[in-house]
Short mmCIF file of C-alpha atoms in Angstrom, two decimals:
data_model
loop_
_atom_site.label_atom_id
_atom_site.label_comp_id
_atom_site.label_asym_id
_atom_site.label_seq_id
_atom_site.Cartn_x
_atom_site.Cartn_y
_atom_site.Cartn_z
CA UNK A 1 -12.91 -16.13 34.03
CA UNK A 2 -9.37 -16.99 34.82
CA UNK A 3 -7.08 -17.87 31.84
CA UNK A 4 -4.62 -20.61 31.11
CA UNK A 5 -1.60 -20.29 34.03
CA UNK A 6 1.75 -22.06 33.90
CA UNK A 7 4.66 -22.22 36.08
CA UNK A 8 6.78 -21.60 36.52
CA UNK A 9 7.44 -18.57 33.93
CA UNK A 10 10.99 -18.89 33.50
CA UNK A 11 13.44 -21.80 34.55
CA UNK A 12 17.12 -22.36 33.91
CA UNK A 13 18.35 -25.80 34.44
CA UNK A 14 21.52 -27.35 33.34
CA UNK A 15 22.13 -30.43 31.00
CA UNK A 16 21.10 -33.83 32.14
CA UNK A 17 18.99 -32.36 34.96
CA UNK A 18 15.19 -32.73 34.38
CA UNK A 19 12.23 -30.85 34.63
CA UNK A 20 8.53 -30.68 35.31
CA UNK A 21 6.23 -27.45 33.63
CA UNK A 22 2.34 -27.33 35.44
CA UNK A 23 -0.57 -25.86 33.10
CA UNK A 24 -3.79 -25.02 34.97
CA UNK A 25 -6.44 -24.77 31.98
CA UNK A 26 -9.16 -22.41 31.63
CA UNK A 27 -12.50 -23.71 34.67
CA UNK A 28 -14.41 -26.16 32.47
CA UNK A 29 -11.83 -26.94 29.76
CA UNK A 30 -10.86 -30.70 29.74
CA UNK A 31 -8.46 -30.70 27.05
CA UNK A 32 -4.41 -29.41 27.50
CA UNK A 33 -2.05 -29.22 24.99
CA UNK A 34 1.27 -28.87 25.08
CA UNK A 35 3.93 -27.40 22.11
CA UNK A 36 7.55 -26.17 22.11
CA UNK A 37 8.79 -22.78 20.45
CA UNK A 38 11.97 -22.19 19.41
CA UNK A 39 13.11 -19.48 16.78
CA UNK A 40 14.54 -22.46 14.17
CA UNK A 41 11.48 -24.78 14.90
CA UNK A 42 9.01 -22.13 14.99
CA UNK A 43 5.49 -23.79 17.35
CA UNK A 44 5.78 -27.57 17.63
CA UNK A 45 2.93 -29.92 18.91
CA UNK A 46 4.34 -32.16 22.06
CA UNK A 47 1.11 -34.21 23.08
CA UNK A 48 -2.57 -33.57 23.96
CA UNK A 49 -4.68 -34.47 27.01
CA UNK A 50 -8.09 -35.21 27.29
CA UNK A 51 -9.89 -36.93 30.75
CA UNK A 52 -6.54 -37.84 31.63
CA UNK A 53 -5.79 -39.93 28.77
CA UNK A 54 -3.26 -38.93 25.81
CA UNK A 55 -5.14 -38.49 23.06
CA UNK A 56 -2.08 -37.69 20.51
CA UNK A 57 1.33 -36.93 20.20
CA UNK A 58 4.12 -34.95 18.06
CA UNK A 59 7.32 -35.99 17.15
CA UNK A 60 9.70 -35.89 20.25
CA UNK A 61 11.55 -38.21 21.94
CA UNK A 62 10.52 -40.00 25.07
CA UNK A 63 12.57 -37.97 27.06
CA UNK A 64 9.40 -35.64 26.45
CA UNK A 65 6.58 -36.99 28.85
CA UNK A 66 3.21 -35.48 30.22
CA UNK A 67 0.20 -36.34 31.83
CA UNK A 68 -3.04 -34.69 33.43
CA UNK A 69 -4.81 -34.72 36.46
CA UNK A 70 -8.87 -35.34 37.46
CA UNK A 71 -8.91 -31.76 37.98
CA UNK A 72 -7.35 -30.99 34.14
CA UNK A 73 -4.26 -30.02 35.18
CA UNK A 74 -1.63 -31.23 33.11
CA UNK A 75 2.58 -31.50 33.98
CA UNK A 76 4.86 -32.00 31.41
CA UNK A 77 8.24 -33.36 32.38
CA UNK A 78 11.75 -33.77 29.96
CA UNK A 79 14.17 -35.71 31.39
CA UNK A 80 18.11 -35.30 30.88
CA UNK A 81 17.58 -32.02 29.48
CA UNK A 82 19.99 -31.21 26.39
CA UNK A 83 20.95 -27.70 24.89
CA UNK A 84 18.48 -28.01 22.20
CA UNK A 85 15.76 -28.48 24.93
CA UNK A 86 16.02 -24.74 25.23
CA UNK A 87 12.32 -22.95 24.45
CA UNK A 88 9.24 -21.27 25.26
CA UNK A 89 6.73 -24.22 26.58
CA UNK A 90 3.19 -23.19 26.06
CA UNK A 91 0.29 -24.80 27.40
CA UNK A 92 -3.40 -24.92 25.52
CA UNK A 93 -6.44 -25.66 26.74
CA UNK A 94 -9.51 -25.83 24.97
CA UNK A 95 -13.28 -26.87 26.08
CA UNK A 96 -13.16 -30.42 24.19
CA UNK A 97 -10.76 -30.57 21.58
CA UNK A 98 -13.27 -32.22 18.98
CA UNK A 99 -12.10 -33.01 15.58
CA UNK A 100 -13.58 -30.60 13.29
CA UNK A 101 -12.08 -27.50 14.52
CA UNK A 102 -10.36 -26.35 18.19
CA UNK A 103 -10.29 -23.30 19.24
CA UNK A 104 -7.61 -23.12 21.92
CA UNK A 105 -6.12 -20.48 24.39
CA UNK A 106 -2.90 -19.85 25.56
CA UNK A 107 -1.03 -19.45 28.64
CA UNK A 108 2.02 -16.90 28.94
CA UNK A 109 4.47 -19.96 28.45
CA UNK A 110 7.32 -21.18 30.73
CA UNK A 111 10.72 -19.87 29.42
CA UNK A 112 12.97 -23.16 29.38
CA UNK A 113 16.78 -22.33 28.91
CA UNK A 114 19.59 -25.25 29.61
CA UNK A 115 22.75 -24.93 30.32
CA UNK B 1 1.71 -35.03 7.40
CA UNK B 2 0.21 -31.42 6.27
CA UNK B 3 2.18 -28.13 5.65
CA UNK B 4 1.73 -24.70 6.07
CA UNK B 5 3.65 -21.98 4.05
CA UNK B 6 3.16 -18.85 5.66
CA UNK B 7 4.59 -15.12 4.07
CA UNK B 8 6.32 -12.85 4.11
CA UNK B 9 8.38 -14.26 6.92
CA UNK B 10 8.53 -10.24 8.17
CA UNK B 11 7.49 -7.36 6.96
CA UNK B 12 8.29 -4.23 8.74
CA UNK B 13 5.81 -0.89 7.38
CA UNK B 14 5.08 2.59 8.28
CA UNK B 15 2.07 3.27 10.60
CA UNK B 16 -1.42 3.63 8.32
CA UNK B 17 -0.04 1.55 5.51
CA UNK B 18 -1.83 -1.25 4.48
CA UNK B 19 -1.06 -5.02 4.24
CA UNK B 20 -1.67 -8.79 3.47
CA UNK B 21 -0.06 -12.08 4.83
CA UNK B 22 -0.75 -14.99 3.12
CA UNK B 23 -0.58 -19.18 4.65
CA UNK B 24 -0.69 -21.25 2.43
CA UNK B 25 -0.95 -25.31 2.69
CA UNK B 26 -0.47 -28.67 0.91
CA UNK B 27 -3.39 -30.39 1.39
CA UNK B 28 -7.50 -28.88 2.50
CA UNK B 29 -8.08 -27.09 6.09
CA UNK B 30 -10.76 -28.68 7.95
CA UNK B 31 -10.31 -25.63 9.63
CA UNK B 32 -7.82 -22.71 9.83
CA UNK B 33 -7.58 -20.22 13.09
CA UNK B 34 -5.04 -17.20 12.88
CA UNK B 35 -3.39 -16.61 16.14
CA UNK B 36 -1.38 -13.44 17.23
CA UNK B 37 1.45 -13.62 19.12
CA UNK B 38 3.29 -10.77 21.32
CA UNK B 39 6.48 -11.30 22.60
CA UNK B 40 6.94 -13.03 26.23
CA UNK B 41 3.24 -14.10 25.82
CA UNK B 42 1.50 -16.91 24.12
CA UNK B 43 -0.85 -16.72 20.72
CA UNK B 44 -4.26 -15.31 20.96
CA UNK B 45 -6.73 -16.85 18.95
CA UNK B 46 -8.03 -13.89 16.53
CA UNK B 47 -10.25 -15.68 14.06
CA UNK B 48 -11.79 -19.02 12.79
CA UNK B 49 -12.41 -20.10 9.87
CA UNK B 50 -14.23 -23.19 8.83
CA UNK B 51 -16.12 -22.74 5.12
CA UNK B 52 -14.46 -22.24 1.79
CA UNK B 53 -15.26 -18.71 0.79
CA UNK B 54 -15.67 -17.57 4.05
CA UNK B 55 -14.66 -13.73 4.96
CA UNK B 56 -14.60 -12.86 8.40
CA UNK B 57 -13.62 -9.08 9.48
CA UNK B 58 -12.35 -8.27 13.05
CA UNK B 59 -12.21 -4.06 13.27
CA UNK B 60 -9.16 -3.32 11.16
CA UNK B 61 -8.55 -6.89 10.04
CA UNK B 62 -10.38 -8.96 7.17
CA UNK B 63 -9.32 -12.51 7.07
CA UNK B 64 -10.42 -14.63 4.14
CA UNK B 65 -10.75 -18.53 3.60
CA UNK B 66 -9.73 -19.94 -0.09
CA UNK B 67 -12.63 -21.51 -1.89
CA UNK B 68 -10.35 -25.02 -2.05
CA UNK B 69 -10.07 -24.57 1.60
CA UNK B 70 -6.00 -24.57 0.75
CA UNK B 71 -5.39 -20.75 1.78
CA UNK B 72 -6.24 -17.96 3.40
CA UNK B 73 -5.13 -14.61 3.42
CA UNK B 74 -5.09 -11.65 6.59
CA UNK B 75 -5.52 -8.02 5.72
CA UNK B 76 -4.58 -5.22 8.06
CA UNK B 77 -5.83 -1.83 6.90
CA UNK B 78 -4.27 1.46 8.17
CA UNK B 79 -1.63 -0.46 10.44
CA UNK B 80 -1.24 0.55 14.11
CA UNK B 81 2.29 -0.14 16.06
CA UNK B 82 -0.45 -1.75 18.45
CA UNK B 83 -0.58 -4.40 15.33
CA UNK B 84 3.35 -5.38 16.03
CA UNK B 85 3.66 -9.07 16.89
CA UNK B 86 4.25 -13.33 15.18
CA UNK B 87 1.45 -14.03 12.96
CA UNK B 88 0.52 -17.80 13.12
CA UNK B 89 -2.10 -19.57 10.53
CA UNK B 90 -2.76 -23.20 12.11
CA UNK B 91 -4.87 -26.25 10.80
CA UNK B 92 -6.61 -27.16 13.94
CA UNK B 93 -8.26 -31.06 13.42
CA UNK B 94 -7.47 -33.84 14.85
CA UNK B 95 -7.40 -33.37 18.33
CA UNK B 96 -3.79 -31.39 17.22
CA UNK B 97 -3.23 -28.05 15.62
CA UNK B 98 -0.62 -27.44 13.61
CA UNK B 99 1.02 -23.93 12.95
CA UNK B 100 2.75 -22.26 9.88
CA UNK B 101 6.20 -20.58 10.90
CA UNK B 102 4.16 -17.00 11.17
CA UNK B 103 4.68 -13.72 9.21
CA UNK B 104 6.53 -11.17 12.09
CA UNK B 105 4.96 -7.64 11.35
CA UNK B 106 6.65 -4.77 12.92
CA UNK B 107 4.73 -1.37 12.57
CA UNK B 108 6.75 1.81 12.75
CA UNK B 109 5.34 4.87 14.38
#
């Protein structure tokens, strides 16, 4: 079975452009989530996607934005990128996400850096 | 919003040495998963833990769940340099998971 792929791996984009990061999930997983690393920040939950429907979100601006497709891929897109946008995205997926516990799995990340 | 207080920050031993990392939060898991992370790659779910009590080993690791369901601890016996990499604790309910800062273990040949 395939794992989680995202693309691209590594980007460099300047500030004020914008940019859009594509998860494929695991086959059968309907849940992607997304979360920004950085060394200060440490992992940082973005937003979470179920049946193409946001099901939750962290605590970033709106620049921040995401959705998901019928077949579970999910794009997430930041608009007028800023130095601090800098990071490693990573993508999640995970069969349901149900409350109780969810046991997700990674893809490789796309390396973000802004100039 | 819930917190979790993972140590050492990094820890850096000789291979076969033994050792313990430690995540720690404010309010009950409904569950905690510990993840490890190698660099240029994302986590990799290792274990899950769901009852209070709970020990779970995985070959040369033994993770165990605090009885109040506020900590758990990860024990590596006889360290490997294969063992280098982040160490994340997250609280995964909610339909969000939430990680500790991680413990970064580096393990000398």
């Amino acid at each position: 079975k395939a794992g989680v792929t995202q693309t691209p791996r590594y980007l460099i984009k300047t500030r004020g452009q914008q940019v859009t990061l594509s998860c494929s999930p695991i086959s059968g997983h309907r849940s992607v989530s997304w979360y920004q690393q950085t060394p200060g920040q440490g992992l940082q939950f973005l937003f979470e996607y179920f049946s193409e429907t946001q099901r939750n979100k962290g605590n970033f601006p709106g620049r921040f934005s995401g959705r998901q497709f019928s077949n579970s891929r999910s794009e997430m897109n930041v608009s007028t990128l800023e130095l601090g946008d800098s990071a490693l995205y990573l993508c999640a997926s995970s069969l349901e996400g149900a409350v109780g516990y969810n046991e997700q799995f990674f893809g490789p990340g796309t390396r973000l850096t802004v100039l | 919003t819930q917190l979790l207080e993972q140590s050492p920050q990094f820890l850096s031993i000789q291979e076969g040495e033994n050792l313990t990392v430690y995540c720690n939060s404010s309010s009950v898991f409904s569950s905690l998963q510990w993840y490890r992370q190698e660099p240029g790659e994302g986590p990799v779910l290792l274990v899950t833990v769901v009852t209070g009590g709970e020990v779970k080993k995985l070959k040369r690791l033994t993770f165990q769940f605090g009885d109040a369901r506020k900590d758990s601890s990860l024990h590596i016996t006889a360290a490997q340099p294969g063992d280098t990499g982040l160490y994340l604790c997250a609280e995964g309910g909610g339909f969000k998971t939430i990680f500790g800062a991680g413990t970064r273990l580096f393990v000398k040949a």
